[in-house]
């Protein structure tokens, strides 16, 4: 894939993360504000609350989208930082392969947990 | 296609990690760029740990409550707040970077006639607004993290 295509995907992922992570942050870290606005309440980290959210299709979709875009955005950023170092071609390929393997590895683990929570 | 061999003659000019702190006439935007990278690396590290930890919910209530108890320390809570602050900064500075990289906020090219116009100054107002917004959200987040619970 062309570098420009990878970069454009990086930017698009950032835009998607803004929305999806914004929702996730509002629920998890601005819960006082959410309760004042009449949305949600209670301990967001309690097991019952976590399972409740896991069983909602909207949360499942948002989490999987957020997982994919955040991992892509993060590993592409890390790759960009590594590429600015004076690495040889072999090391650059190693960085690429390590980023792809780690990215997919964490995605499959995270997606499995999200889908298992939804189907439970 | 064979890639061109890297030109090593410029290696002597590289300042290494110290160059991240100071290597000449750095303006605000250079430090924002450094902070953007540092916050990005921190967020990536947190994300990987977060994915591993949230996977515990499928192991049952006991496993979940156990892992949450181990992260219930004030130090970890403060660390979570730092991640929150890093994300807010990274997101809002990222908005500025996306806009400038796509050519917005910089205006049309002008002739280099004294006093030389600097495209950097044209995006500065948006930078200041976004950083004030980031500060407001981070400060409010501090209240939500520590005072409202």
PDB file of N, CA and C in Angstrom, chain B residues 58-138:
ATOM      1  N   UNK B  58     -14.606 -11.252  30.573  1.00  0.00           N
ATOM      2  CA  UNK B  58     -15.174 -12.506  30.093  1.00  0.00           C
ATOM      3  C   UNK B  58     -14.806 -13.686  31.004  1.00  0.00           C
ATOM      4  N   UNK B  59     -13.936 -13.417  31.991  1.00  0.00           N
ATOM      5  CA  UNK B  59     -13.530 -14.500  32.903  1.00  0.00           C
ATOM      6  C   UNK B  59     -14.436 -14.563  34.129  1.00  0.00           C
ATOM      7  N   UNK B  60     -15.410 -13.684  34.212  1.00  0.00           N
ATOM      8  CA  UNK B  60     -16.361 -13.748  35.322  1.00  0.00           C
ATOM      9  C   UNK B  60     -16.180 -12.601  36.303  1.00  0.00           C
ATOM     10  N   UNK B  61     -17.150 -12.494  37.237  1.00  0.00           N
ATOM     11  CA  UNK B  61     -17.176 -11.354  38.159  1.00  0.00           C
ATOM     12  C   UNK B  61     -15.974 -11.341  39.088  1.00  0.00           C
ATOM     13  N   UNK B  62     -15.578 -12.523  39.576  1.00  0.00           N
ATOM     14  CA  UNK B  62     -14.472 -12.581  40.536  1.00  0.00           C
ATOM     15  C   UNK B  62     -13.173 -12.066  39.917  1.00  0.00           C
ATOM     16  N   UNK B  63     -12.890 -12.535  38.704  1.00  0.00           N
ATOM     17  CA  UNK B  63     -11.666 -12.109  38.020  1.00  0.00           C
ATOM     18  C   UNK B  63     -11.703 -10.607  37.760  1.00  0.00           C
ATOM     19  N   UNK B  64     -12.877 -10.119  37.356  1.00  0.00           N
ATOM     20  CA  UNK B  64     -13.028  -8.693  37.050  1.00  0.00           C
ATOM     21  C   UNK B  64     -12.825  -7.844  38.291  1.00  0.00           C
ATOM     22  N   UNK B  65     -13.525  -8.212  39.386  1.00  0.00           N
ATOM     23  CA  UNK B  65     -13.402  -7.423  40.621  1.00  0.00           C
ATOM     24  C   UNK B  65     -11.975  -7.494  41.159  1.00  0.00           C
ATOM     25  N   UNK B  66     -11.330  -8.645  40.961  1.00  0.00           N
ATOM     26  CA  UNK B  66      -9.944  -8.804  41.415  1.00  0.00           C
ATOM     27  C   UNK B  66      -8.997  -7.857  40.709  1.00  0.00           C
ATOM     28  N   UNK B  67      -9.121  -7.796  39.376  1.00  0.00           N
ATOM     29  CA  UNK B  67      -8.220  -6.925  38.617  1.00  0.00           C
ATOM     30  C   UNK B  67      -8.544  -5.458  38.874  1.00  0.00           C
ATOM     31  N   UNK B  68      -9.833  -5.143  39.086  1.00  0.00           N
ATOM     32  CA  UNK B  68     -10.210  -3.746  39.368  1.00  0.00           C
ATOM     33  C   UNK B  68      -9.686  -3.337  40.743  1.00  0.00           C
ATOM     34  N   UNK B  69      -9.704  -4.275  41.699  1.00  0.00           N
ATOM     35  CA  UNK B  69      -9.195  -3.975  43.044  1.00  0.00           C
ATOM     36  C   UNK B  69      -7.706  -3.655  42.990  1.00  0.00           C
ATOM     37  N   UNK B  70      -6.971  -4.391  42.152  1.00  0.00           N
ATOM     38  CA  UNK B  70      -5.522  -4.160  42.068  1.00  0.00           C
ATOM     39  C   UNK B  70      -5.215  -2.806  41.435  1.00  0.00           C
ATOM     40  N   UNK B  71      -6.167  -2.253  40.669  1.00  0.00           N
ATOM     41  CA  UNK B  71      -5.964  -0.943  40.046  1.00  0.00           C
ATOM     42  C   UNK B  71      -6.677   0.170  40.803  1.00  0.00           C
ATOM     43  N   UNK B  72      -7.144  -0.152  42.031  1.00  0.00           N
ATOM     44  CA  UNK B  72      -7.912   0.851  42.771  1.00  0.00           C
ATOM     45  C   UNK B  72      -7.084   1.808  43.597  1.00  0.00           C
ATOM     46  N   UNK B  73      -5.762   1.794  43.398  1.00  0.00           N
ATOM     47  CA  UNK B  73      -4.894   2.660  44.212  1.00  0.00           C
ATOM     48  C   UNK B  73      -4.965   4.115  43.742  1.00  0.00           C
ATOM     49  N   UNK B  74      -4.726   5.088  44.656  1.00  0.00           N
ATOM     50  CA  UNK B  74      -4.742   6.507  44.263  1.00  0.00           C
ATOM     51  C   UNK B  74      -3.721   6.823  43.170  1.00  0.00           C
ATOM     52  N   UNK B  75      -2.576   6.131  43.221  1.00  0.00           N
ATOM     53  CA  UNK B  75      -1.536   6.375  42.212  1.00  0.00           C
ATOM     54  C   UNK B  75      -2.036   5.999  40.817  1.00  0.00           C
ATOM     55  N   UNK B  76      -2.721   4.850  40.741  1.00  0.00           N
ATOM     56  CA  UNK B  76      -3.249   4.426  39.449  1.00  0.00           C
ATOM     57  C   UNK B  76      -4.343   5.380  38.979  1.00  0.00           C
ATOM     58  N   UNK B  77      -5.167   5.841  39.937  1.00  0.00           N
ATOM     59  CA  UNK B  77      -6.246   6.781  39.595  1.00  0.00           C
ATOM     60  C   UNK B  77      -5.664   8.066  39.012  1.00  0.00           C
ATOM     61  N   UNK B  78      -4.547   8.525  39.601  1.00  0.00           N
ATOM     62  CA  UNK B  78      -3.876   9.712  39.083  1.00  0.00           C
ATOM     63  C   UNK B  78      -3.279   9.430  37.709  1.00  0.00           C
ATOM     64  N   UNK B  79      -2.737   8.233  37.539  1.00  0.00           N
ATOM     65  CA  UNK B  79      -2.195   7.839  36.228  1.00  0.00           C
ATOM     66  C   UNK B  79      -3.281   7.836  35.159  1.00  0.00           C
ATOM     67  N   UNK B  80      -4.471   7.379  35.547  1.00  0.00           N
ATOM     68  CA  UNK B  80      -5.616   7.391  34.623  1.00  0.00           C
ATOM     69  C   UNK B  80      -5.959   8.818  34.218  1.00  0.00           C
ATOM     70  N   UNK B  81      -5.871   9.719  35.167  1.00  0.00           N
ATOM     71  CA  UNK B  81      -6.158  11.126  34.879  1.00  0.00           C
ATOM     72  C   UNK B  81      -5.128  11.696  33.899  1.00  0.00           C
ATOM     73  N   UNK B  82      -3.870  11.279  34.068  1.00  0.00           N
ATOM     74  CA  UNK B  82      -2.822  11.736  33.142  1.00  0.00           C
ATOM     75  C   UNK B  82      -3.102  11.230  31.729  1.00  0.00           C
ATOM     76  N   UNK B  83      -3.591   9.986  31.635  1.00  0.00           N
ATOM     77  CA  UNK B  83      -3.947   9.430  30.318  1.00  0.00           C
ATOM     78  C   UNK B  83      -5.101  10.240  29.719  1.00  0.00           C
ATOM     79  N   UNK B  84      -6.095  10.560  30.558  1.00  0.00           N
ATOM     80  CA  UNK B  84      -7.220  11.386  30.114  1.00  0.00           C
ATOM     81  C   UNK B  84      -6.713  12.717  29.568  1.00  0.00           C
ATOM     82  N   UNK B  85      -5.817  13.366  30.323  1.00  0.00           N
ATOM     83  CA  UNK B  85      -5.266  14.659  29.895  1.00  0.00           C
ATOM     84  C   UNK B  85      -4.489  14.509  28.588  1.00  0.00           C
ATOM     85  N   UNK B  86      -3.722  13.425  28.481  1.00  0.00           N
ATOM     86  CA  UNK B  86      -2.927  13.180  27.272  1.00  0.00           C
ATOM     87  C   UNK B  86      -3.838  13.010  26.060  1.00  0.00           C
ATOM     88  N   UNK B  87      -4.942  12.269  26.248  1.00  0.00           N
ATOM     89  CA  UNK B  87      -5.870  12.039  25.139  1.00  0.00           C
ATOM     90  C   UNK B  87      -6.513  13.351  24.696  1.00  0.00           C
ATOM     91  N   UNK B  88      -6.939  14.155  25.651  1.00  0.00           N
ATOM     92  CA  UNK B  88      -7.590  15.427  25.306  1.00  0.00           C
ATOM     93  C   UNK B  88      -6.614  16.318  24.545  1.00  0.00           C
ATOM     94  N   UNK B  89      -5.384  16.422  25.035  1.00  0.00           N
ATOM     95  CA  UNK B  89      -4.385  17.249  24.357  1.00  0.00           C
ATOM     96  C   UNK B  89      -4.098  16.694  22.957  1.00  0.00           C
ATOM     97  N   UNK B  90      -3.873  15.376  22.874  1.00  0.00           N
ATOM     98  CA  UNK B  90      -3.516  14.733  21.611  1.00  0.00           C
ATOM     99  C   UNK B  90      -4.630  14.921  20.579  1.00  0.00           C
ATOM    100  N   UNK B  91      -5.874  14.817  21.044  1.00  0.00           N
ATOM    101  CA  UNK B  91      -7.021  14.962  20.132  1.00  0.00           C
ATOM    102  C   UNK B  91      -7.127  16.397  19.601  1.00  0.00           C
ATOM    103  N   UNK B  92      -7.070  17.356  20.498  1.00  0.00           N
ATOM    104  CA  UNK B  92      -7.270  18.747  20.064  1.00  0.00           C
ATOM    105  C   UNK B  92      -6.077  19.263  19.266  1.00  0.00           C
ATOM    106  N   UNK B  93      -4.867  18.897  19.672  1.00  0.00           N
ATOM    107  CA  UNK B  93      -3.703  19.271  18.869  1.00  0.00           C
ATOM    108  C   UNK B  93      -3.732  18.544  17.525  1.00  0.00           C
ATOM    109  N   UNK B  94      -4.246  17.321  17.540  1.00  0.00           N
ATOM    110  CA  UNK B  94      -4.385  16.547  16.309  1.00  0.00           C
ATOM    111  C   UNK B  94      -5.331  17.208  15.319  1.00  0.00           C
ATOM    112  N   UNK B  95      -6.400  17.802  15.834  1.00  0.00           N
ATOM    113  CA  UNK B  95      -7.330  18.533  14.960  1.00  0.00           C
ATOM    114  C   UNK B  95      -6.577  19.657  14.255  1.00  0.00           C
ATOM    115  N   UNK B  96      -5.764  20.376  15.013  1.00  0.00           N
ATOM    116  CA  UNK B  96      -4.972  21.464  14.429  1.00  0.00           C
ATOM    117  C   UNK B  96      -4.006  20.925  13.383  1.00  0.00           C
ATOM    118  N   UNK B  97      -3.356  19.797  13.674  1.00  0.00           N
ATOM    119  CA  UNK B  97      -2.384  19.218  12.740  1.00  0.00           C
ATOM    120  C   UNK B  97      -3.053  18.761  11.453  1.00  0.00           C
ATOM    121  N   UNK B  98      -4.231  18.116  11.588  1.00  0.00           N
ATOM    122  CA  UNK B  98      -4.939  17.646  10.391  1.00  0.00           C
ATOM    123  C   UNK B  98      -5.308  18.840   9.512  1.00  0.00           C
ATOM    124  N   UNK B  99      -5.814  19.893  10.132  1.00  0.00           N
ATOM    125  CA  UNK B  99      -6.217  21.074   9.354  1.00  0.00           C
ATOM    126  C   UNK B  99      -5.022  21.719   8.664  1.00  0.00           C
ATOM    127  N   UNK B 100      -3.915  21.865   9.370  1.00  0.00           N
ATOM    128  CA  UNK B 100      -2.734  22.507   8.749  1.00  0.00           C
ATOM    129  C   UNK B 100      -2.114  21.597   7.691  1.00  0.00           C
ATOM    130  N   UNK B 101      -2.091  20.279   7.943  1.00  0.00           N
ATOM    131  CA  UNK B 101      -1.495  19.360   6.959  1.00  0.00           C
ATOM    132  C   UNK B 101      -2.325  19.275   5.688  1.00  0.00           C
ATOM    133  N   UNK B 102      -3.623  19.562   5.795  1.00  0.00           N
ATOM    134  CA  UNK B 102      -4.469  19.574   4.605  1.00  0.00           C
ATOM    135  C   UNK B 102      -4.482  20.952   3.950  1.00  0.00           C
ATOM    136  N   UNK B 103      -3.700  21.870   4.504  1.00  0.00           N
ATOM    137  CA  UNK B 103      -3.540  23.189   3.884  1.00  0.00           C
ATOM    138  C   UNK B 103      -4.436  24.280   4.419  1.00  0.00           C
ATOM    139  N   UNK B 104      -5.285  23.955   5.388  1.00  0.00           N
ATOM    140  CA  UNK B 104      -6.153  24.984   5.941  1.00  0.00           C
ATOM    141  C   UNK B 104      -5.399  25.766   7.010  1.00  0.00           C
ATOM    142  N   UNK B 105      -5.930  26.864   7.448  1.00  0.00           N
ATOM    143  CA  UNK B 105      -5.408  27.716   8.525  1.00  0.00           C
ATOM    144  C   UNK B 105      -4.096  28.428   8.182  1.00  0.00           C
ATOM    145  N   UNK B 106      -3.515  28.133   6.997  1.00  0.00           N
ATOM    146  CA  UNK B 106      -2.204  28.726   6.708  1.00  0.00           C
ATOM    147  C   UNK B 106      -2.274  29.862   5.697  1.00  0.00           C
ATOM    148  N   UNK B 107      -3.417  30.007   5.036  1.00  0.00           N
ATOM    149  CA  UNK B 107      -3.563  31.078   4.054  1.00  0.00           C
ATOM    150  C   UNK B 107      -2.818  30.784   2.771  1.00  0.00           C
ATOM    151  N   UNK B 108      -2.930  31.719   1.814  1.00  0.00           N
ATOM    152  CA  UNK B 108      -2.267  31.526   0.513  1.00  0.00           C
ATOM    153  C   UNK B 108      -0.802  31.932   0.628  1.00  0.00           C
ATOM    154  N   UNK B 109       0.056  31.347  -0.221  1.00  0.00           N
ATOM    155  CA  UNK B 109       1.468  31.749  -0.187  1.00  0.00           C
ATOM    156  C   UNK B 109       1.609  33.227  -0.544  1.00  0.00           C
ATOM    157  N   UNK B 110       2.507  33.923   0.177  1.00  0.00           N
ATOM    158  CA  UNK B 110       2.720  35.342  -0.116  1.00  0.00           C
ATOM    159  C   UNK B 110       4.172  35.536  -0.532  1.00  0.00           C
ATOM    160  N   UNK B 111       4.410  36.637  -1.209  1.00  0.00           N
ATOM    161  CA  UNK B 111       5.785  36.948  -1.632  1.00  0.00           C
ATOM    162  C   UNK B 111       6.639  37.211  -0.395  1.00  0.00           C
ATOM    163  N   UNK B 112       7.893  36.754  -0.412  1.00  0.00           N
ATOM    164  CA  UNK B 112       8.770  36.963   0.765  1.00  0.00           C
ATOM    165  C   UNK B 112       9.299  38.390   0.823  1.00  0.00           C
ATOM    166  N   UNK B 113       8.387  39.318   1.084  1.00  0.00           N
ATOM    167  CA  UNK B 113       8.775  40.731   1.177  1.00  0.00           C
ATOM    168  C   UNK B 113       8.760  41.122   2.641  1.00  0.00           C
ATOM    169  N   UNK B 114       9.789  41.846   3.075  1.00  0.00           N
ATOM    170  CA  UNK B 114       9.922  42.230   4.488  1.00  0.00           C
ATOM    171  C   UNK B 114       8.706  43.036   4.950  1.00  0.00           C
ATOM    172  N   UNK B 115       8.144  42.913   6.180  1.00  0.00           N
ATOM    173  CA  UNK B 115       8.435  41.858   7.178  1.00  0.00           C
ATOM    174  C   UNK B 115       7.830  40.517   6.741  1.00  0.00           C
ATOM    175  N   UNK B 116       8.655  39.538   6.577  1.00  0.00           N
ATOM    176  CA  UNK B 116       8.282  38.274   5.961  1.00  0.00           C
ATOM    177  C   UNK B 116       7.093  37.636   6.680  1.00  0.00           C
ATOM    178  N   UNK B 117       6.000  37.406   5.931  1.00  0.00           N
ATOM    179  CA  UNK B 117       4.834  36.806   6.593  1.00  0.00           C
ATOM    180  C   UNK B 117       5.129  35.348   6.939  1.00  0.00           C
ATOM    181  N   UNK B 118       4.657  34.936   8.075  1.00  0.00           N
ATOM    182  CA  UNK B 118       4.913  33.570   8.542  1.00  0.00           C
ATOM    183  C   UNK B 118       3.589  32.821   8.607  1.00  0.00           C
ATOM    184  N   UNK B 119       3.492  31.745   7.840  1.00  0.00           N
ATOM    185  CA  UNK B 119       2.252  30.968   7.837  1.00  0.00           C
ATOM    186  C   UNK B 119       1.942  30.445   9.240  1.00  0.00           C
ATOM    187  N   UNK B 120       2.995  30.234  10.011  1.00  0.00           N
ATOM    188  CA  UNK B 120       2.844  29.756  11.393  1.00  0.00           C
ATOM    189  C   UNK B 120       1.955  30.680  12.213  1.00  0.00           C
ATOM    190  N   UNK B 121       2.083  31.997  11.974  1.00  0.00           N
ATOM    191  CA  UNK B 121       1.326  32.966  12.772  1.00  0.00           C
ATOM    192  C   UNK B 121      -0.156  32.905  12.414  1.00  0.00           C
ATOM    193  N   UNK B 122      -0.469  32.479  11.180  1.00  0.00           N
ATOM    194  CA  UNK B 122      -1.870  32.481  10.752  1.00  0.00           C
ATOM    195  C   UNK B 122      -2.664  31.378  11.431  1.00  0.00           C
ATOM    196  N   UNK B 123      -1.986  30.314  11.849  1.00  0.00           N
ATOM    197  CA  UNK B 123      -2.730  29.251  12.520  1.00  0.00           C
ATOM    198  C   UNK B 123      -2.667  29.392  14.038  1.00  0.00           C
ATOM    199  N   UNK B 124      -1.969  30.414  14.496  1.00  0.00           N
ATOM    200  CA  UNK B 124      -1.732  30.538  15.935  1.00  0.00           C
ATOM    201  C   UNK B 124      -3.014  30.799  16.734  1.00  0.00           C
ATOM    202  N   UNK B 125      -3.933  31.576  16.171  1.00  0.00           N
ATOM    203  CA  UNK B 125      -5.180  31.862  16.880  1.00  0.00           C
ATOM    204  C   UNK B 125      -5.949  30.559  17.130  1.00  0.00           C
ATOM    205  N   UNK B 126      -6.049  29.726  16.093  1.00  0.00           N
ATOM    206  CA  UNK B 126      -6.741  28.439  16.248  1.00  0.00           C
ATOM    207  C   UNK B 126      -6.004  27.567  17.259  1.00  0.00           C
ATOM    208  N   UNK B 127      -4.689  27.605  17.227  1.00  0.00           N
ATOM    209  CA  UNK B 127      -3.888  26.834  18.193  1.00  0.00           C
ATOM    210  C   UNK B 127      -4.209  27.285  19.619  1.00  0.00           C
ATOM    211  N   UNK B 128      -4.244  28.596  19.851  1.00  0.00           N
ATOM    212  CA  UNK B 128      -4.520  29.133  21.192  1.00  0.00           C
ATOM    213  C   UNK B 128      -5.924  28.723  21.634  1.00  0.00           C
ATOM    214  N   UNK B 129      -6.904  28.840  20.735  1.00  0.00           N
ATOM    215  CA  UNK B 129      -8.285  28.476  21.084  1.00  0.00           C
ATOM    216  C   UNK B 129      -8.366  26.998  21.458  1.00  0.00           C
ATOM    217  N   UNK B 130      -7.746  26.142  20.644  1.00  0.00           N
ATOM    218  CA  UNK B 130      -7.796  24.701  20.921  1.00  0.00           C
ATOM    219  C   UNK B 130      -7.084  24.350  22.220  1.00  0.00           C
ATOM    220  N   UNK B 131      -5.984  25.006  22.510  1.00  0.00           N
ATOM    221  CA  UNK B 131      -5.252  24.707  23.746  1.00  0.00           C
ATOM    222  C   UNK B 131      -6.025  25.202  24.973  1.00  0.00           C
ATOM    223  N   UNK B 132      -6.735  26.325  24.828  1.00  0.00           N
ATOM    224  CA  UNK B 132      -7.578  26.807  25.944  1.00  0.00           C
ATOM    225  C   UNK B 132      -8.712  25.810  26.175  1.00  0.00           C
ATOM    226  N   UNK B 133      -9.309  25.335  25.074  1.00  0.00           N
ATOM    227  CA  UNK B 133     -10.374  24.324  25.177  1.00  0.00           C
ATOM    228  C   UNK B 133      -9.849  23.053  25.842  1.00  0.00           C
ATOM    229  N   UNK B 134      -8.654  22.628  25.450  1.00  0.00           N
ATOM    230  CA  UNK B 134      -8.047  21.439  26.056  1.00  0.00           C
ATOM    231  C   UNK B 134      -7.840  21.655  27.553  1.00  0.00           C
ATOM    232  N   UNK B 135      -7.359  22.841  27.924  1.00  0.00           N
ATOM    233  CA  UNK B 135      -7.125  23.141  29.339  1.00  0.00           C
ATOM    234  C   UNK B 135      -8.430  23.095  30.122  1.00  0.00           C
ATOM    235  N   UNK B 136      -9.494  23.665  29.545  1.00  0.00           N
ATOM    236  CA  UNK B 136     -10.798  23.680  30.222  1.00  0.00           C
ATOM    237  C   UNK B 136     -11.298  22.248  30.448  1.00  0.00           C
ATOM    238  N   UNK B 137     -11.214  21.416  29.409  1.00  0.00           N
ATOM    239  CA  UNK B 137     -11.695  20.033  29.528  1.00  0.00           C
ATOM    240  C   UNK B 137     -10.831  19.260  30.521  1.00  0.00           C
ATOM    241  N   UNK B 138      -9.530  19.461  30.487  1.00  0.00           N
ATOM    242  CA  UNK B 138      -8.630  18.746  31.400  1.00  0.00           C
ATOM    243  C   UNK B 138      -8.906  19.162  32.846  1.00  0.00           C
TER     244      UNK B 138
END
